[in-house]
Amino acid sequence: MSQQFPDDFLWGGAVAANQVEGAYLTDGKGLSTSDIQPHGIFGGVVERHPGDSGIKDVAIDFYHRFPEDIKLFAEMGFRCLRTSIAWTRIFPQGDESEPNEAGLAFYDRLFDEMANYGITPLITLSHYEMPYGLVKNYGGWGNRQTIAFFERYARTVFQRYQHKVKYWLTFNEINMSLHAPLTGVGLPEGSSKQAVYQAIHHQLVASAKAVKACHEIIPDAKIGNMLLGGLLYPLSSKPQDVMETLQQNREWLFFGDVQVRGHYPAYMQRFFADRGIAIDITAEDRAALQSTVDFISFSYYMTGCVTTDEALNQKARGNILDMVPNPHLESSDWGWQIDPQGIRILMNELYDRYQKPLFIVENGLGAVDKPEADGSINDDYRITYLNDHLVQVREAIADGVEVLGYTSWGPIDLVSASKAEFSKRYGFIYVDRDDQGNGSLERRRKKSFFWYREVIASNGASLKG
Ligand code: BGP
């Protein structure tokens, strides 16, 4: 009998402000980089004009309906809810000297509602968005000044919510900037590697400054980083493929190495030199980077393969993150390869590397749900996916990995990040809305709702396998 989940394991779900809240200009909110990408992070930029509309402008109207949604999460037994604060609700343009009180008050109401049900908030400071004002007027994270704007925002929310929020994350999937520079660091798509890595450096410094501020202002809080857990396997046992895999895994582990160890890893020197990249790192930056995170959080959806065979690489271009498919795995409707055992491998790798607690803050299956004639939704495929991954999480715990919790992605249907689709659903709760924005926004429990309720109630003992 393998070891079970710890008694205080934080079971729950994860959403992000820009994918659920809607109310995109309400109560003084400013435009964010998410608002100017109404078709998602891979869907291009659209200048916004008064009166136009995009699917995320309303999303699932969480801004107004959160009491109903929190109640449903509580019914499933959630101990934790991960969401983010929209930076633009607090500093609408990013460079104001005073925060927007209406924005701060919204999150007070949200956190109070969670507290009513004993749900622990896990809050991301920046989930795939930043004030568009900072992009337009300052050049996003390419500009050093953005560090100070972010620090002011972070200190403001730490002060305000110090008694309500004890778990924080800095930047969502911080390594995603390599694939989506506008979303990640506020730089135009197609920016040079030099520009992107300089912006990333500024963001890493800002992340460390937020860690320091959090420790100062809320000494009993824990703050983590957040990585897209993009584990890669060698496609073959050819040493060249194994070496290439090691290097490609370092491209994302680099972020964790800086955030956990407090300095740039040695291998990046050669990485930058080989590519003619020179990063401006000041003595003050080096000192700041030494504030390191308390835990490591990550998202996990899939794995991919690496090969040195150019023909195969050519074929893979355009796949998500350009990864070469694994011939041994099945794929989701969106071509994401399903690999439950990969999460155990990843957790062991991360724990071996860092010896810090882990928090799985995203995992789930995006699928098309077809309601039956009576309106019920029998999402057995989602149950299977989640069950199989959680069994592997349990194995990792038995391997000795310390894990704080698990928040499945999108416990309620929401707008997808990549392409802003509604038809790509992750939820235990169905939301009546389609890709065109039609629908009543009514919430309905899917079959997986009852399954997850049982998993939490039994602290994982009901899992099969
Ligand atoms: C992660 C993001 C989330 C989320 C998820 C699923 O990269 O942190 O915001 O949406 O992926 O991706 P998608 O919504 O594109 O299916």
PDB file of N, CA, C and O in Angstrom, residues 6 123 164 192 208 217 266 309-310 313 336 408 441:
ATOM      1  N   PRO A   6      -0.664  13.646   2.535  1.00  0.00           N
ATOM      2  CA  PRO A   6      -0.598  14.183   3.905  1.00  0.00           C
ATOM      3  C   PRO A   6      -1.972  14.717   4.344  1.00  0.00           C
ATOM      4  O   PRO A   6      -2.774  15.153   3.501  1.00  0.00           O
ATOM      5  N   ILE A 123      -2.296  32.871  -4.266  1.00  0.00           N
ATOM      6  CA  ILE A 123      -2.495  34.012  -5.171  1.00  0.00           C
ATOM      7  C   ILE A 123      -1.271  34.303  -6.031  1.00  0.00           C
ATOM      8  O   ILE A 123      -0.166  34.532  -5.513  1.00  0.00           O
ATOM      9  N   LYS A 164      -5.019  37.917   5.117  1.00  0.00           N
ATOM     10  CA  LYS A 164      -5.942  37.050   4.379  1.00  0.00           C
ATOM     11  C   LYS A 164      -5.249  36.054   3.464  1.00  0.00           C
ATOM     12  O   LYS A 164      -5.829  35.019   3.141  1.00  0.00           O
ATOM     13  N   SER A 192      14.198  39.858 -30.410  1.00  0.00           N
ATOM     14  CA  SER A 192      15.452  39.082 -30.424  1.00  0.00           C
ATOM     15  C   SER A 192      15.642  38.360 -29.100  1.00  0.00           C
ATOM     16  O   SER A 192      15.103  38.771 -28.067  1.00  0.00           O
ATOM     17  N   ALA A 208      12.396  38.206  -7.327  1.00  0.00           N
ATOM     18  CA  ALA A 208      13.165  38.104  -6.074  1.00  0.00           C
ATOM     19  C   ALA A 208      12.824  39.251  -5.127  1.00  0.00           C
ATOM     20  O   ALA A 208      12.738  39.064  -3.911  1.00  0.00           O
ATOM     21  N   ILE A 217       6.862  41.723   4.900  1.00  0.00           N
ATOM     22  CA  ILE A 217       5.522  42.217   5.263  1.00  0.00           C
ATOM     23  C   ILE A 217       4.665  41.127   5.893  1.00  0.00           C
ATOM     24  O   ILE A 217       3.861  41.386   6.788  1.00  0.00           O
ATOM     25  N   ALA A 266      25.893  28.117 -13.848  1.00  0.00           N
ATOM     26  CA  ALA A 266      27.112  28.203 -14.659  1.00  0.00           C
ATOM     27  C   ALA A 266      26.833  27.939 -16.139  1.00  0.00           C
ATOM     28  O   ALA A 266      27.404  28.589 -17.014  1.00  0.00           O
ATOM     29  N   ASP A 309      17.538  14.892 -35.031  1.00  0.00           N
ATOM     30  CA  ASP A 309      17.170  14.604 -36.423  1.00  0.00           C
ATOM     31  C   ASP A 309      16.385  15.806 -36.985  1.00  0.00           C
ATOM     32  O   ASP A 309      15.239  16.050 -36.600  1.00  0.00           O
ATOM     33  N   GLU A 310      17.026  16.560 -37.867  1.00  0.00           N
ATOM     34  CA  GLU A 310      16.437  17.815 -38.357  1.00  0.00           C
ATOM     35  C   GLU A 310      15.103  17.611 -39.078  1.00  0.00           C
ATOM     36  O   GLU A 310      14.195  18.441 -38.966  1.00  0.00           O
ATOM     37  N   ASN A 313      12.471  17.350 -36.540  1.00  0.00           N
ATOM     38  CA  ASN A 313      12.253  18.662 -35.905  1.00  0.00           C
ATOM     39  C   ASN A 313      11.438  19.573 -36.801  1.00  0.00           C
ATOM     40  O   ASN A 313      10.559  20.295 -36.354  1.00  0.00           O
ATOM     41  N   TRP A 336      -2.276  17.603 -27.127  1.00  0.00           N
ATOM     42  CA  TRP A 336      -1.363  17.601 -25.985  1.00  0.00           C
ATOM     43  C   TRP A 336      -1.194  16.153 -25.547  1.00  0.00           C
ATOM     44  O   TRP A 336      -2.179  15.472 -25.234  1.00  0.00           O
ATOM     45  N   SER A 408      -6.146  21.588  -9.458  1.00  0.00           N
ATOM     46  CA  SER A 408      -6.350  21.220 -10.862  1.00  0.00           C
ATOM     47  C   SER A 408      -6.696  22.487 -11.647  1.00  0.00           C
ATOM     48  O   SER A 408      -7.299  23.423 -11.112  1.00  0.00           O
ATOM     49  N   LEU A 441     -24.496  31.571 -19.218  1.00  0.00           N
ATOM     50  CA  LEU A 441     -23.501  31.572 -18.135  1.00  0.00           C
ATOM     51  C   LEU A 441     -23.948  30.747 -16.919  1.00  0.00           C
ATOM     52  O   LEU A 441     -23.317  30.775 -15.869  1.00  0.00           O
TER      53      LEU A 441
END
